[in-house]
Each structure stands twice: as C-alpha cells, then as structure tokens.
Coordinates of C-alpha atoms in Angstrom, one line a residue:
Chain A
X1 CA 19.7 -9.2 -14.1
X2 CA 16.4 -9.5 -15.9
X3 CA 17.2 -6.2 -17.5
X4 CA 20.5 -7.6 -18.7
X5 CA 18.9 -10.5 -20.4
X6 CA 16.4 -8.3 -22.0
X7 CA 19.1 -6.0 -23.3
X8 CA 20.8 -8.9 -25.0
X9 CA 17.6 -10.0 -26.6
X10 CA 16.9 -6.5 -27.7
X11 CA 20.2 -6.2 -29.5
X12 CA 19.2 -9.0 -31.9
X13 CA 16.1 -7.1 -33.1
X14 CA 16.4 -4.8 -36.1
X15 CA 15.8 -1.1 -35.4
X16 CA 12.3 -1.2 -37.0
X17 CA 11.3 -4.3 -35.0
X18 CA 12.5 -2.8 -31.8
X19 CA 10.6 0.3 -32.6
X20 CA 7.3 -1.5 -33.3
X21 CA 7.8 -3.5 -30.1
X22 CA 8.3 -0.4 -28.1
X23 CA 5.3 1.1 -29.8
X24 CA 3.2 -1.9 -28.8
X25 CA 4.4 -1.8 -25.1
X26 CA 3.8 1.9 -24.8
X27 CA 0.2 1.4 -26.0
X28 CA -0.2 -1.4 -23.5
X29 CA 0.9 1.0 -20.7
X30 CA -1.7 3.5 -21.9
X31 CA -4.4 0.9 -22.0
X32 CA -3.5 -0.5 -18.5
X33 CA -3.4 2.9 -16.9
X34 CA -6.5 4.1 -18.7
X35 CA -8.4 0.9 -17.7
X36 CA -7.6 1.5 -14.1
X37 CA -8.9 5.1 -14.4
X38 CA -12.1 3.8 -15.9
X39 CA -12.4 1.0 -13.3
X40 CA -12.1 3.5 -10.4
X41 CA -14.6 5.9 -11.9
X42 CA -17.0 3.1 -12.8
X43 CA -17.1 1.8 -9.2
X44 CA -17.9 5.3 -8.1
X45 CA -20.6 5.9 -10.7
X46 CA -22.3 2.5 -10.2
X47 CA -22.2 2.9 -6.4
X48 CA -20.0 -0.2 -6.0
X49 CA -17.4 1.9 -4.2
X50 CA -19.6 1.6 -1.1
X51 CA -18.6 -2.1 -1.0
X52 CA -14.9 -1.3 -1.1
X53 CA -14.0 1.7 1.0
X54 CA -15.3 4.2 3.5
X55 CA -17.1 7.2 1.9
X56 CA -14.6 9.6 3.4
X57 CA -12.0 8.3 0.9
X58 CA -14.3 8.5 -2.2
X59 CA -12.7 11.7 -3.3
X60 CA -9.3 10.1 -3.3
X61 CA -10.5 7.3 -5.6
X62 CA -12.4 9.7 -7.8
X63 CA -9.4 12.1 -8.2
X64 CA -7.1 9.1 -8.6
X65 CA -9.3 7.8 -11.4
X66 CA -9.4 11.2 -13.2
X67 CA -5.6 11.5 -12.7
X68 CA -5.0 8.1 -14.3
X69 CA -7.2 9.0 -17.2
X70 CA -5.4 12.3 -17.8
X71 CA -2.0 10.6 -17.8
X72 CA -3.2 7.8 -20.1
X73 CA -4.9 10.2 -22.5
X74 CA -2.0 12.7 -22.6
X75 CA 0.4 9.8 -23.5
X76 CA -2.1 8.5 -26.1
X77 CA -2.4 12.0 -27.6
X78 CA 1.4 12.3 -27.7
X79 CA 1.7 8.8 -29.4
X80 CA -0.9 9.7 -32.0
X81 CA 0.8 13.0 -32.8
X82 CA 4.1 11.3 -33.0
X83 CA 2.8 8.8 -35.5
X84 CA 1.4 11.5 -37.7
X85 CA 4.6 13.6 -37.7
X86 CA 6.6 10.4 -37.4
X87 CA 9.5 12.0 -35.7
X88 CA 11.1 11.4 -32.4
X89 CA 12.1 7.9 -31.5
X90 CA 10.6 6.1 -28.6
X91 CA 13.0 5.5 -25.8
X92 CA 13.2 1.8 -24.9
X93 CA 13.5 1.5 -21.2
X94 CA 15.0 -1.4 -19.4
X95 CA 12.9 -2.2 -16.4
X96 CA 12.6 -4.6 -13.5
X97 CA 10.1 -6.9 -15.1
X98 CA 10.2 -8.2 -18.7
X99 CA 8.6 -5.6 -21.0
X100 CA 4.9 -5.7 -21.1
X101 CA 4.5 -7.9 -18.0
X102 CA 3.8 -5.2 -15.6
X103 CA 1.3 -3.4 -17.8
X104 CA -0.3 -6.7 -18.8
X105 CA -0.8 -7.6 -15.1
X106 CA -2.3 -4.2 -14.4
X107 CA -4.6 -4.5 -17.5
X108 CA -5.7 -8.0 -16.6
X109 CA -6.6 -6.9 -13.0
X110 CA -8.5 -3.9 -14.3
X111 CA -10.4 -6.1 -16.7
X112 CA -11.2 -8.6 -14.0
X113 CA -12.4 -5.7 -11.8
X114 CA -14.6 -4.4 -14.6
X115 CA -16.1 -7.9 -15.3
X116 CA -16.7 -9.2 -11.8
X117 CA -18.7 -7.3 -9.2
X118 CA -17.3 -7.1 -5.7
X119 CA -19.7 -8.6 -3.2
X120 CA -20.4 -7.5 0.3
X121 CA -19.0 -9.7 3.0
X122 CA -21.4 -12.3 4.4
X123 CA -22.0 -14.4 7.5
X124 CA -19.1 -16.8 7.0
X125 CA -16.6 -13.9 7.0
X126 CA -18.3 -12.5 10.0
X127 CA -17.9 -15.8 11.8
X128 CA -14.3 -16.0 10.7
X129 CA -13.6 -12.6 12.0
X130 CA -15.5 -13.1 15.3
X131 CA -18.7 -11.1 15.8
X132 CA -19.1 -9.3 19.1
X133 CA -21.4 -6.9 20.7
X134 CA -18.4 -5.0 21.9
X135 CA -16.3 -2.5 20.2
X136 CA -13.6 -3.1 22.8
X137 CA -11.9 -5.6 20.6
X138 CA -11.8 -3.0 17.8
X139 CA -10.1 0.3 17.4
X140 CA -13.0 2.4 16.4
X141 CA -14.3 4.4 19.4
X142 CA -17.7 5.9 19.2
X143 CA -17.2 9.2 17.5
X144 CA -20.7 10.7 17.1
X145 CA -22.7 9.4 20.0
X146 CA -26.3 10.5 20.5
X147 CA -27.8 8.9 23.6
X148 CA -30.9 11.0 23.4
X149 CA -32.1 9.0 20.4
X150 CA -35.3 7.1 20.7
X151 CA -34.4 3.4 21.2
X152 CA -36.3 2.3 18.2
X153 CA -34.4 4.8 16.0
X154 CA -31.0 3.3 16.9
X155 CA -29.2 1.3 14.3
X156 CA -27.4 -1.9 15.2
X157 CA -24.2 0.0 15.5
X158 CA -25.8 2.6 17.7
X159 CA -27.0 -0.1 20.0
X160 CA -23.5 -1.6 20.1
X161 CA -22.0 1.8 20.8
X162 CA -24.6 2.5 23.5
X163 CA -23.8 -0.9 25.1
X164 CA -20.1 -0.1 25.0
X165 CA -20.6 3.2 26.8
X166 CA -22.8 1.6 29.5
X167 CA -22.4 -2.1 29.3
X168 CA -25.2 -3.2 31.6
X169 CA -27.7 -5.2 29.6
X170 CA -30.5 -4.8 32.2
X171 CA -30.5 -1.1 31.7
X172 CA -32.1 -1.5 28.3
X173 CA -34.6 -4.2 29.2
X174 CA -38.0 -3.3 27.8
X175 CA -36.8 -0.7 25.3
X176 CA -38.1 -1.1 21.8
X177 CA -35.7 -2.0 19.1
X178 CA -35.8 -1.8 15.3
X179 CA -32.6 -2.7 13.5
X180 CA -31.5 -3.9 10.1
X181 CA -28.8 -6.4 9.4
X182 CA -28.0 -9.8 8.0
X183 CA -28.5 -13.1 9.6
X184 CA -25.7 -15.2 11.1
X185 CA -26.3 -18.7 12.6
X186 CA -23.5 -19.0 15.1
X187 CA -23.1 -22.7 16.0
X188 CA -22.8 -22.0 19.7
X189 CA -26.2 -20.3 20.0
X190 CA -29.4 -22.4 20.6
X191 CA -31.5 -23.1 17.5
X192 CA -34.1 -20.5 18.2
X193 CA -31.5 -17.7 18.2
X194 CA -29.9 -15.8 15.3
X195 CA -27.3 -13.1 15.3
X196 CA -28.3 -9.9 13.5
X197 CA -25.2 -8.2 12.2
X198 CA -23.5 -5.5 10.2
X199 CA -20.0 -4.9 9.1
X200 CA -18.3 -1.7 10.2
X201 CA -15.5 -0.3 8.1
X202 CA -13.1 2.5 9.1
X203 CA -11.1 2.7 5.9
X204 CA -11.4 -0.1 3.4
X205 CA -12.9 -3.6 3.2
X206 CA -9.6 -5.0 4.6
X207 CA -10.4 -3.6 8.0
X208 CA -14.1 -4.4 8.0
X209 CA -15.2 -6.0 11.3
X210 CA -18.6 -7.4 12.2
X211 CA -20.8 -6.4 15.1
X212 CA -24.0 -8.0 16.1
X213 CA -26.7 -8.7 18.7
X214 CA -28.5 -12.0 19.4
X215 CA -32.2 -12.2 18.4
X216 CA -34.6 -14.6 20.2
X217 CA -37.1 -16.1 17.8
X218 CA -40.3 -17.8 18.6
X219 CA -39.6 -20.5 16.0
X220 CA -36.6 -22.3 14.8
X221 CA -34.0 -20.2 12.9
X222 CA -34.3 -22.4 9.8
X223 CA -36.9 -20.0 8.5
X224 CA -34.2 -17.3 8.3
X225 CA -31.2 -18.7 6.5
X226 CA -27.8 -17.1 6.9
X227 CA -27.1 -13.9 4.9
X228 CA -30.7 -13.0 4.6
X229 CA -31.2 -9.3 5.3
X230 CA -33.9 -8.6 7.9
X231 CA -35.5 -5.7 9.7
X232 CA -36.0 -6.9 13.2
X233 CA -38.5 -5.3 15.6
X234 CA -38.9 -6.3 19.2
X235 CA -38.1 -5.4 22.7
X236 CA -34.7 -5.6 24.5
X237 CA -34.2 -8.3 27.2
X238 CA -31.3 -9.9 29.0
X239 CA -30.4 -13.5 28.2
X240 CA -27.7 -15.7 29.4
X241 CA -26.1 -17.2 26.3
X242 CA -22.9 -19.3 26.2
X243 CA -22.4 -18.5 29.8
X244 CA -22.5 -14.7 29.3
X245 CA -25.3 -12.2 30.1
X246 CA -26.2 -10.5 26.9
X247 CA -28.5 -7.9 25.6
X248 CA -30.9 -9.8 23.3
X249 CA -33.7 -8.6 21.0
X250 CA -37.0 -10.5 21.7
X251 CA -38.3 -10.4 18.2
X252 CA -41.9 -9.5 17.5
X253 CA -41.6 -9.0 13.8
X254 CA -39.0 -10.1 11.3
X255 CA -39.3 -8.6 7.8
X256 CA -37.0 -9.7 5.0
X257 CA -35.5 -6.6 3.2
X258 CA -33.3 -6.1 0.2
X259 CA -29.6 -5.7 0.8
X260 CA -29.1 -2.0 1.4
X261 CA -27.2 0.1 -1.1
X262 CA -24.7 0.9 1.7
X263 CA -24.3 -2.5 3.4
X264 CA -21.6 -1.3 5.8
X265 CA -21.9 1.0 8.8
X266 CA -19.3 3.5 9.7
Chain B
X1 CA -16.7 -19.7 -3.8
X2 CA -17.6 -17.2 -1.1
X3 CA -14.0 -17.3 0.0
X4 CA -12.8 -16.5 -3.5
X5 CA -15.3 -13.7 -3.8
X6 CA -14.2 -12.3 -0.5
X7 CA -10.6 -12.5 -1.4
X8 CA -11.3 -10.7 -4.7
X9 CA -13.3 -8.0 -3.0
X10 CA -10.5 -7.5 -0.4
X11 CA -8.0 -7.4 -3.2
X12 CA -9.9 -4.8 -5.1
X13 CA -10.5 -2.8 -2.0
X14 CA -6.8 -2.7 -1.2
X15 CA -5.9 -1.7 -4.7
X16 CA -8.6 0.9 -5.1
X17 CA -7.5 2.5 -1.8
X18 CA -3.8 2.3 -2.7
X19 CA -3.9 3.4 -6.3
X20 CA -4.5 7.1 -5.6
X21 CA -1.6 7.2 -3.1
X22 CA 0.6 5.4 -5.6
X23 CA -0.3 7.9 -8.3
X24 CA 0.4 10.8 -6.0
X25 CA 3.7 9.4 -4.9
X26 CA 4.8 8.7 -8.5
X27 CA 3.7 12.1 -9.7
X28 CA 5.5 13.9 -6.9
X29 CA 8.6 11.9 -7.3
X30 CA 8.6 12.5 -11.0
X31 CA 8.1 16.2 -10.6
X32 CA 10.9 16.5 -8.0
X33 CA 13.3 14.3 -9.9
X34 CA 12.8 16.4 -12.9
X35 CA 12.9 19.8 -11.3
X36 CA 15.4 19.5 -8.5
X37 CA 19.1 19.8 -9.2
X38 CA 20.6 16.8 -7.6
X39 CA 24.2 18.0 -8.2
X40 CA 23.6 20.9 -6.0
X41 CA 21.8 18.8 -3.5
X42 CA 24.8 16.4 -3.3
X43 CA 27.3 19.2 -2.9
X44 CA 25.5 20.4 0.2
X45 CA 25.4 17.1 2.0
X46 CA 27.4 17.0 5.2
X47 CA 30.6 14.9 5.3
X48 CA 30.3 13.8 8.9
X49 CA 29.0 10.2 8.9
X50 CA 26.4 10.6 11.7
X51 CA 25.1 13.9 10.4
X52 CA 25.2 12.6 6.9
X53 CA 23.1 9.5 7.8
X54 CA 20.6 11.8 9.5
X55 CA 20.4 14.1 6.6
X56 CA 20.2 11.2 4.2
X57 CA 17.3 9.8 6.2
X58 CA 15.5 13.1 5.8
X59 CA 16.1 13.4 2.1
X60 CA 13.0 11.4 1.7
X61 CA 11.1 14.6 2.1
X62 CA 12.4 15.7 -1.3
X63 CA 12.0 12.3 -2.9
X64 CA 8.7 11.0 -1.6
X65 CA 9.1 7.5 -2.8
X66 CA 7.8 4.3 -1.3
X67 CA 10.1 1.3 -0.9
X68 CA 9.7 0.4 -4.5
X69 CA 11.0 3.8 -5.6
X70 CA 13.7 4.4 -3.1
X71 CA 16.1 1.7 -4.4
X72 CA 16.7 3.2 -7.8
X73 CA 17.1 6.6 -6.3
X74 CA 19.5 5.3 -3.6
X75 CA 21.5 3.6 -6.3
X76 CA 21.6 6.7 -8.4
X77 CA 22.8 8.7 -5.3
X78 CA 25.5 6.1 -4.6
X79 CA 26.7 6.3 -8.2
X80 CA 26.8 10.0 -8.2
X81 CA 29.2 9.9 -5.3
X82 CA 26.9 10.6 -2.3
X83 CA 28.6 9.4 0.9
X84 CA 27.6 5.9 2.0
X85 CA 25.9 6.8 5.2
X86 CA 23.7 9.3 3.4
X87 CA 22.7 6.7 0.8
X88 CA 22.0 4.0 3.4
X89 CA 20.1 6.4 5.6
X90 CA 18.0 7.4 2.5
X91 CA 17.5 3.8 1.5
X92 CA 16.0 2.9 4.8
X93 CA 14.2 6.0 5.9
X94 CA 12.8 7.5 2.6
X95 CA 9.9 5.1 2.3
X96 CA 8.6 6.2 5.7
X97 CA 10.0 9.7 6.3
X98 CA 8.2 11.5 3.5
X99 CA 5.1 13.7 3.3
X100 CA 2.9 11.2 1.5
X101 CA 3.5 8.3 3.9
X102 CA 3.2 10.6 6.9
X103 CA -0.2 11.8 5.6
X104 CA -1.4 8.3 4.8
X105 CA -0.4 7.1 8.3
X106 CA -2.1 10.1 9.8
X107 CA -5.3 9.4 7.8
X108 CA -5.3 5.8 9.1
X109 CA -4.2 6.4 12.7
X110 CA -5.8 9.7 13.4
X111 CA -7.1 8.2 16.7
X112 CA -3.7 7.2 17.8
X113 CA -1.3 10.1 17.0
X114 CA 1.4 8.5 19.0
X115 CA 1.7 5.8 16.3
X116 CA 2.3 8.4 13.6
X117 CA 4.9 10.3 15.7
X118 CA 6.7 7.1 16.8
X119 CA 6.7 5.7 13.4
X120 CA 8.6 8.6 11.9
X121 CA 10.9 9.2 14.9
X122 CA 11.9 5.5 15.2
X123 CA 12.4 5.1 11.4
X124 CA 14.7 8.2 11.5
X125 CA 16.7 6.9 14.4
X126 CA 17.1 3.3 13.1
X127 CA 18.0 4.5 9.6
X128 CA 20.5 6.9 11.0
X129 CA 22.1 4.3 13.2
X130 CA 22.4 1.8 10.3
X131 CA 23.8 4.4 8.0
X132 CA 26.3 5.4 10.7
X133 CA 27.4 1.7 11.1
X134 CA 27.9 1.4 7.4
X135 CA 30.1 4.5 7.4
X136 CA 32.8 2.3 9.0
X137 CA 33.1 0.7 5.5
X138 CA 35.0 3.4 3.7
X139 CA 35.0 1.7 0.3
X140 CA 31.6 0.3 -0.4
X141 CA 32.7 -1.5 -3.6
X142 CA 33.2 -4.9 -2.0
X143 CA 29.6 -4.8 -0.9
X144 CA 28.2 -3.7 -4.3
X145 CA 27.0 -6.0 -7.0
X146 CA 29.9 -6.6 -9.4
X147 CA 27.6 -5.5 -12.2
X148 CA 27.0 -2.2 -10.5
X149 CA 30.7 -1.7 -9.7
X150 CA 31.6 -2.4 -13.3
X151 CA 28.9 -0.3 -14.8
X152 CA 30.0 2.3 -12.4
X153 CA 33.3 2.4 -14.1
X154 CA 32.2 2.5 -17.7
X155 CA 29.1 4.6 -17.1
X156 CA 31.1 7.7 -16.6
X157 CA 31.9 8.0 -20.2
X158 CA 31.0 11.4 -21.5
X159 CA 28.0 10.3 -23.5
X160 CA 24.4 10.2 -22.7
X161 CA 23.5 7.9 -25.5
X162 CA 22.1 4.7 -24.0
X163 CA 22.9 2.5 -27.0
X164 CA 26.4 3.8 -27.4
X165 CA 27.3 3.2 -23.8
X166 CA 25.9 -0.3 -23.8
X167 CA 27.7 -1.2 -26.9
X168 CA 31.0 0.3 -25.6
X169 CA 33.5 -2.2 -24.6
X170 CA 33.4 -2.5 -20.8
X171 CA 37.2 -2.0 -20.6
X172 CA 38.3 -0.9 -17.2
X173 CA 39.2 2.7 -17.2
X174 CA 41.7 4.2 -14.9
X175 CA 40.6 4.9 -11.3
X176 CA 39.6 8.5 -11.8
X177 CA 35.9 9.0 -12.2
X178 CA 34.6 12.2 -13.6
X179 CA 31.9 13.3 -11.2
X180 CA 29.7 16.4 -11.2
X181 CA 30.7 17.6 -14.6
X182 CA 28.1 19.9 -16.0
X183 CA 26.0 18.2 -18.7
X184 CA 27.6 14.8 -18.2
X185 CA 25.2 12.0 -18.0
X186 CA 25.4 8.8 -16.0
X187 CA 23.5 5.8 -17.4
X188 CA 21.4 3.9 -15.0
X189 CA 21.4 0.3 -16.1
X190 CA 18.1 -0.2 -14.3
X191 CA 15.8 2.0 -15.2
X192 CA 13.0 4.2 -14.9
X193 CA 15.3 7.0 -13.9
X194 CA 16.9 7.2 -17.2
X195 CA 14.3 9.6 -18.6
X196 CA 14.5 11.8 -15.6
X197 CA 18.2 11.9 -15.6
X198 CA 18.1 13.1 -19.2
X199 CA 15.5 15.6 -18.2
X200 CA 17.7 17.2 -15.6
X201 CA 20.1 18.5 -18.2
X202 CA 19.6 22.2 -18.1
X203 CA 19.4 22.6 -21.8
X204 CA 16.1 20.7 -22.2
X205 CA 13.1 22.9 -23.0
X206 CA 10.1 22.8 -20.7
X207 CA 7.9 20.9 -23.2
X208 CA 10.5 18.1 -23.4
X209 CA 10.7 18.0 -19.6
X210 CA 6.9 17.7 -19.4
X211 CA 6.9 14.9 -21.9
X212 CA 9.6 13.1 -19.9
X213 CA 7.6 13.7 -16.7
X214 CA 4.6 11.9 -18.3
X215 CA 6.9 9.1 -19.4
X216 CA 8.5 8.7 -16.0
X217 CA 5.1 8.7 -14.3
X218 CA 3.8 6.0 -16.6
X219 CA 6.9 3.8 -16.1
X220 CA 6.8 4.2 -12.3
X221 CA 3.1 3.6 -12.3
X222 CA 3.4 0.5 -14.4
X223 CA 6.3 -1.0 -12.4
X224 CA 5.1 -0.1 -8.9
X225 CA 1.5 -0.8 -9.8
X226 CA 2.4 -4.4 -10.7
X227 CA 4.3 -4.8 -7.4
X228 CA 1.2 -3.4 -5.7
X229 CA -1.0 -5.9 -7.4
X230 CA 1.2 -8.7 -6.1
X231 CA 1.3 -7.3 -2.6
X232 CA -2.5 -6.8 -2.4
X233 CA -3.1 -10.3 -3.8
X234 CA -0.9 -11.8 -1.0
X235 CA -2.5 -9.7 1.6
X236 CA -6.0 -10.6 0.5
X237 CA -5.1 -14.3 0.4
X238 CA -3.6 -14.2 3.9
X239 CA -6.7 -12.4 5.3
X240 CA -9.1 -14.9 3.8
X241 CA -7.0 -18.1 4.2
X242 CA -5.7 -17.7 7.6
X243 CA -8.4 -17.5 10.3
X244 CA -8.0 -14.4 12.3
X245 CA -7.7 -16.4 15.5
X246 CA -4.4 -17.8 14.4
X247 CA -3.0 -14.3 13.9
X248 CA -4.8 -12.8 16.9
X249 CA -3.4 -15.5 19.3
X250 CA 0.1 -14.3 18.3
X251 CA -0.9 -10.7 18.9
X252 CA -1.2 -10.8 22.7
X253 CA 2.4 -11.4 23.9
X254 CA 4.7 -8.4 23.9
X255 CA 7.4 -10.4 22.1
X256 CA 5.5 -12.8 19.9
X257 CA 3.3 -9.9 18.6
X258 CA 6.3 -8.0 17.4
X259 CA 7.8 -11.0 15.7
X260 CA 4.5 -11.9 14.1
X261 CA 4.0 -8.4 12.7
X262 CA 7.6 -8.1 11.5
X263 CA 7.2 -11.4 9.7
X264 CA 3.9 -10.3 8.2
X265 CA 5.5 -7.0 7.1
X266 CA 8.3 -8.9 5.3
X267 CA 6.0 -11.4 3.7
X268 CA 3.1 -9.1 2.6
X269 CA 5.5 -6.5 1.1
X270 CA 2.8 -3.9 0.9
X271 CA 3.8 -0.4 -0.2
X272 CA 4.6 2.1 2.6
X273 CA 2.1 4.5 1.2
X274 CA -0.7 2.2 2.0
X275 CA 0.7 -0.1 4.7
X276 CA -0.9 1.9 7.4
X277 CA -4.3 1.0 6.1
X278 CA -3.3 -2.6 6.2
X279 CA -2.0 -2.3 9.7
X280 CA -5.3 -0.6 10.7
X281 CA -7.1 -3.9 10.2
X282 CA -4.9 -5.4 12.9
X283 CA -4.9 -2.4 15.2
X284 CA -7.8 -3.7 17.3
X285 CA -6.0 -6.8 18.6
X286 CA -2.3 -6.1 18.3
X287 CA -0.1 -4.2 20.7
X288 CA 1.0 -0.7 19.7
X289 CA 4.6 -1.9 19.7
X290 CA 3.9 -4.6 17.2
X291 CA 1.9 -2.3 14.9
X292 CA 4.9 0.1 15.0
X293 CA 7.2 -2.9 14.2
X294 CA 5.1 -3.5 11.1
X295 CA 5.1 0.1 10.1
X296 CA 8.8 0.6 10.7
X297 CA 10.3 -2.6 9.5
X298 CA 8.0 -3.2 6.5
X299 CA 9.1 -0.2 4.5
X300 CA 12.8 -0.9 5.2
X301 CA 12.9 -4.5 4.3
X302 CA 10.4 -6.8 2.7
X303 CA 10.5 -9.6 0.1
X304 CA 9.8 -7.3 -2.7
X305 CA 12.4 -4.7 -1.6
X306 CA 15.0 -7.5 -1.0
X307 CA 14.7 -8.3 -4.7
X308 CA 15.3 -4.7 -5.6
X309 CA 18.1 -4.3 -3.1
X310 CA 20.0 -7.3 -4.5
X311 CA 20.2 -5.2 -7.7
X312 CA 22.6 -2.8 -5.8
X313 CA 24.2 -4.9 -3.0
X314 CA 25.8 -8.3 -2.7
X315 CA 23.7 -10.6 -0.6
X316 CA 26.2 -10.2 2.3
X317 CA 25.4 -6.5 2.5
X318 CA 21.7 -7.1 2.3
X319 CA 21.9 -9.5 5.2
X320 CA 23.8 -6.9 7.3
X321 CA 21.1 -4.3 6.5
X322 CA 18.4 -6.8 7.2
X323 CA 19.8 -8.0 10.5
X324 CA 20.6 -4.5 11.8
X325 CA 17.2 -3.1 10.9
X326 CA 15.4 -6.1 12.3
X327 CA 17.3 -6.0 15.6
X328 CA 16.9 -2.3 16.1
X329 CA 13.2 -2.4 15.2
X330 CA 12.6 -5.3 17.6
X331 CA 14.4 -3.6 20.5
X332 CA 12.7 -0.3 20.1
X333 CA 9.2 -1.7 19.7
X334 CA 9.8 -4.1 22.6
X335 CA 10.7 -1.1 24.8
X336 CA 7.3 0.4 23.7
X337 CA 5.4 -2.8 24.5
X338 CA 7.1 -3.0 27.9
X339 CA 6.5 0.7 28.3
X340 CA 10.1 1.5 28.9
X341 CA 10.0 4.4 26.5

C-alpha cells in the first residue's frame, strides 16, 4: 500500500527530477551500507568488539564488515562510472518503506554506533539479572575444566565452575584465592560484605549473565563503591548468608584495578 | 542513564551479531534468485497437495531467506502459478528450514543438539500440515488481497517495462493467463525482486547479472536491515525495561512458558537468522519446549511478518494462518514439555 502511494507521487515528478531523486537515494544506500562496514571494522580495531560479542564470533563480524564495504564500494564505483559515461538509467524500485527511510535508519544507527561507545555492563544490570555462584541457572556448562590449578590461580569463573562440580563450600576452606572482578552491593548482604562479580557471555551481550562470590571485608563496604574493579586476595571460608551456606572470600587485600580490556569471561 | 547505555550496548551487540548473518542470507538469496531458473523449478513441483506442501516447505534450502525475505518470494511463487500448498509450505517453513538458519541455530545451541533437530523437524511438519489444510481451498483468489488479484490479471501483459505496465489501464483481461512463456516478465508490484526477475531472462549477459546482483543485495540489505534495527531496538528495550524475574516467573510452568515465549516471539519480531542467539539468553531458565515454541513460531508469524503477509493475503487468511500455526506449535511443544514426544 505504501508502495502504491509512492508510485502515484512518483508519477508527478518529471523524469529528470525522478532521476536525481533516485540518484540521491542510491547514494544514501551506499553510505548506509558503507557506514555499517566501517562501524563493524572499527569496533574490531579499537577492541570494543570485546564488549559486544564472544571472541569466537569476531571473524563473522570482521568478514561481515569487509563484505559490506565491498558491496558499498562496488556500487559507488558503478555509480561514478555511470555518471561519467552518463548512460544507463537508474531503476527506481518501489519498496516496503518510503524511499530513503530504511537507509536513513541504517545510516543513523551506524553514526550513533560510531559516536557513542558501548559500555560494559555494571552492577545494576547484574542485580537485575540475578547474580549467583551457580551455573545451574545458566546454560553454559563447564567446558574446559582444570581442577589441578593452584587455587590462587583460579579466576572468578574457575571458582564458580569448581563449586558447581563439587558444591560443598567446606571443601575449599583455607584455600588461597586471588580473583578480579567488579563490586556489587547486594541489599540483602550485611554491610561488611560485597559481591565480587564478572559477566559471562556465550554469544553476545544479550545473553551475558553475572556470576559472583561474596567477599567478607574487615571494614564497611562504603570504601568500595559499586562498579569499582578490584583484585581481591584472601582465603576461602564458609559463611551463612541470607540463610544459605556459601563459599566466601575472607579478604586480606583489596587492590583497585583498571577495568580490564576484556571485561567478560567466557 | 545506565539503563540507556545498557540498552544501547545490547542493541549494538544484537545488530553487530546479526548483520553478518543478514549479509550472508541476502547474498545467497540474491545469487540463487539470479542463477536458478524458477520456471524449471516450478515445472518439477509435485501436484499432490500433501507432497507439494512438504516439497514447498523444503524449497527454503534453495531460497535461504529469513521471514522478511520469504514473503516476496512466496508471493512471486503464487503469481507464477505454483500450487497453493507449495507456496504456503514455503511461506511458513523457508525462514527456518534453510542452511543459514540451521547453521546459526547450531552455532547457538551446540550444547543442545536436540533443539536444532526438533526446530527443523517441527517447522517442516507444521508448515506441511498448514499447507495441506490450505489445499482444500482450490481457488485462492478470495483470500488474496484485491490489489494482488488485480495486478495478477494485468501483470501478465507481455512487457517487462515497469513504467508501461503501471500506466497501462487495469482493464480486466479474459480469464486466460499466459504462464511460463519464455522471456515473458511478470511485474512484482512490491519490490526488491523486480531486478532479479529481470535478471533471470536468459539473454542478459553476465556483467548485467552481476550488476543486478549487487543492486538486489543492496535493496534487500537496506530493507531487511531496517527491520532488523527495529527488532533489535525492541528486544534491547524489553531486556532492559522488564526485570528478568517477571519473564523468568513465566518460564517455569509447562504451559505458561510456551505462551510467554510465543508471545515474545511475535512481539520481538527478530529475524530467524539471529533469533537463536536471542533465545539463547533465555535458555537457562525456560523449558526446552518453550524455547522451541519461540524458535518455531517466531519465524512463521510475528508482528513484522504480519505486516508483510497482509501485502499478499486478506486479513481473514492471515488469521487462519496465524491460528493454525499457533495451535500446532503450542501442541507440539507442549508434548515436548510434558515429555510425551
């Protein structure tokens, strides 16, 4: 129906007007597709792709970006050649959306993507999504599991995975821990506890889910505001928190660190 | 502000993940549309309604389109005289039963191969049944949009010139339509497929075909890309605005989980090439049956596709399609949840 209206409107235009309109919209297409190609490659080159998808799928995005650029540039080359030889009319296609709307939408999104930087998820999202020390609520099963690791070499996710395989907190009491993550202040925990957490992604940010372990501090948690990245060292102990026995890190040292290049775990 | 940033990050992440799949789908569909002779394809289709519906459901392997691309193709098939069950089977199954979607589903659900197998099998079965049911209606014209039925009539004029045929008086011609004549062109009033139709003329040199391939790719990318932007925006908004607990609480019951996921599939309207990644984010908490309901029902019917389908069918026919597909999806996935299958 939209196409029908457009058709009638087109009929009123003189041939030269219609041609320059078509010319404009074709260039808009080229720009929109090219901009998406640039956006995807730029995310890769600036390392921002880490924030959006799992590294396993980087090659898809990279080849997609290159593909989009090839299509855009071949059309651009063809348009330029056409102008020089000025032969061959541009076919005006009637489409679902009014002309230019789709490509404008794509172009605007690409420009927004190029202007704003995606940010890693923070503690509020983790609270919304429900942090656990269990992978049971998630799909991802431990895939590469190395139990022979030294306890202090385990990452937060390694700990969670270990705990999932053998969920008896007492078994780990006294082991040394050294993990990195960001701070969450869950309202249900006492004021001298924080949750140290990481987001785990299996495919893209849409499926990111948080995992975390409670950390017992010797002071109030006010010194470590939410979303601060910390390296926590300490020993493992069992605590009863919110009516549940849980593996807890008794912190001996808490060192603020910069947000890692790769904020997610896989 | 954090919420906005999260929504934007989610939105970009969905798009960046989906764009390569979309590009691949569009490229493949353009290549196949340009280099496969549909006339020969149509001539070989079986006349038996049940068999036809089954074959139609599997034609998606040759036209790997998502649910944004299948409507124009199905419409073209109908206009070119393909039997109704074949076209309906194709319309419902092609977005799922095609190599790209199977690959994407496999990428997302590698840990649960049964999801991949059941998604394909159930989509085939449901599309075949619905196609078969529609074969009872011998003359599809009462169910078609008047505009289509009319353009059907004057489109079979022996000219391929778009302008000429639109300016031609839409006088009704006698009831004989000239089908399958070599070199004869059928004008699609919709669309992106015009270029590809022109390209299938055997006289076109390769360079022209390649040019049309690029044109077709650009048009499909632009159209479907815009729909994808909308879908991702809605999906990102829902993920951020609706606390997961609300959705998760629905996800436990064998019946409510299916209804919730079918509703979500219809609302989110995410492309079938990428919907498995979307479903993945719910896979931890939802029953397998409800994930399948999402993966089967979404590609058949969603808000975005209904808009497209209304460009072929009258609302009555869309409601039939919708109700049949929904009931069958619900039944089959309920069997899975209750472990009857």
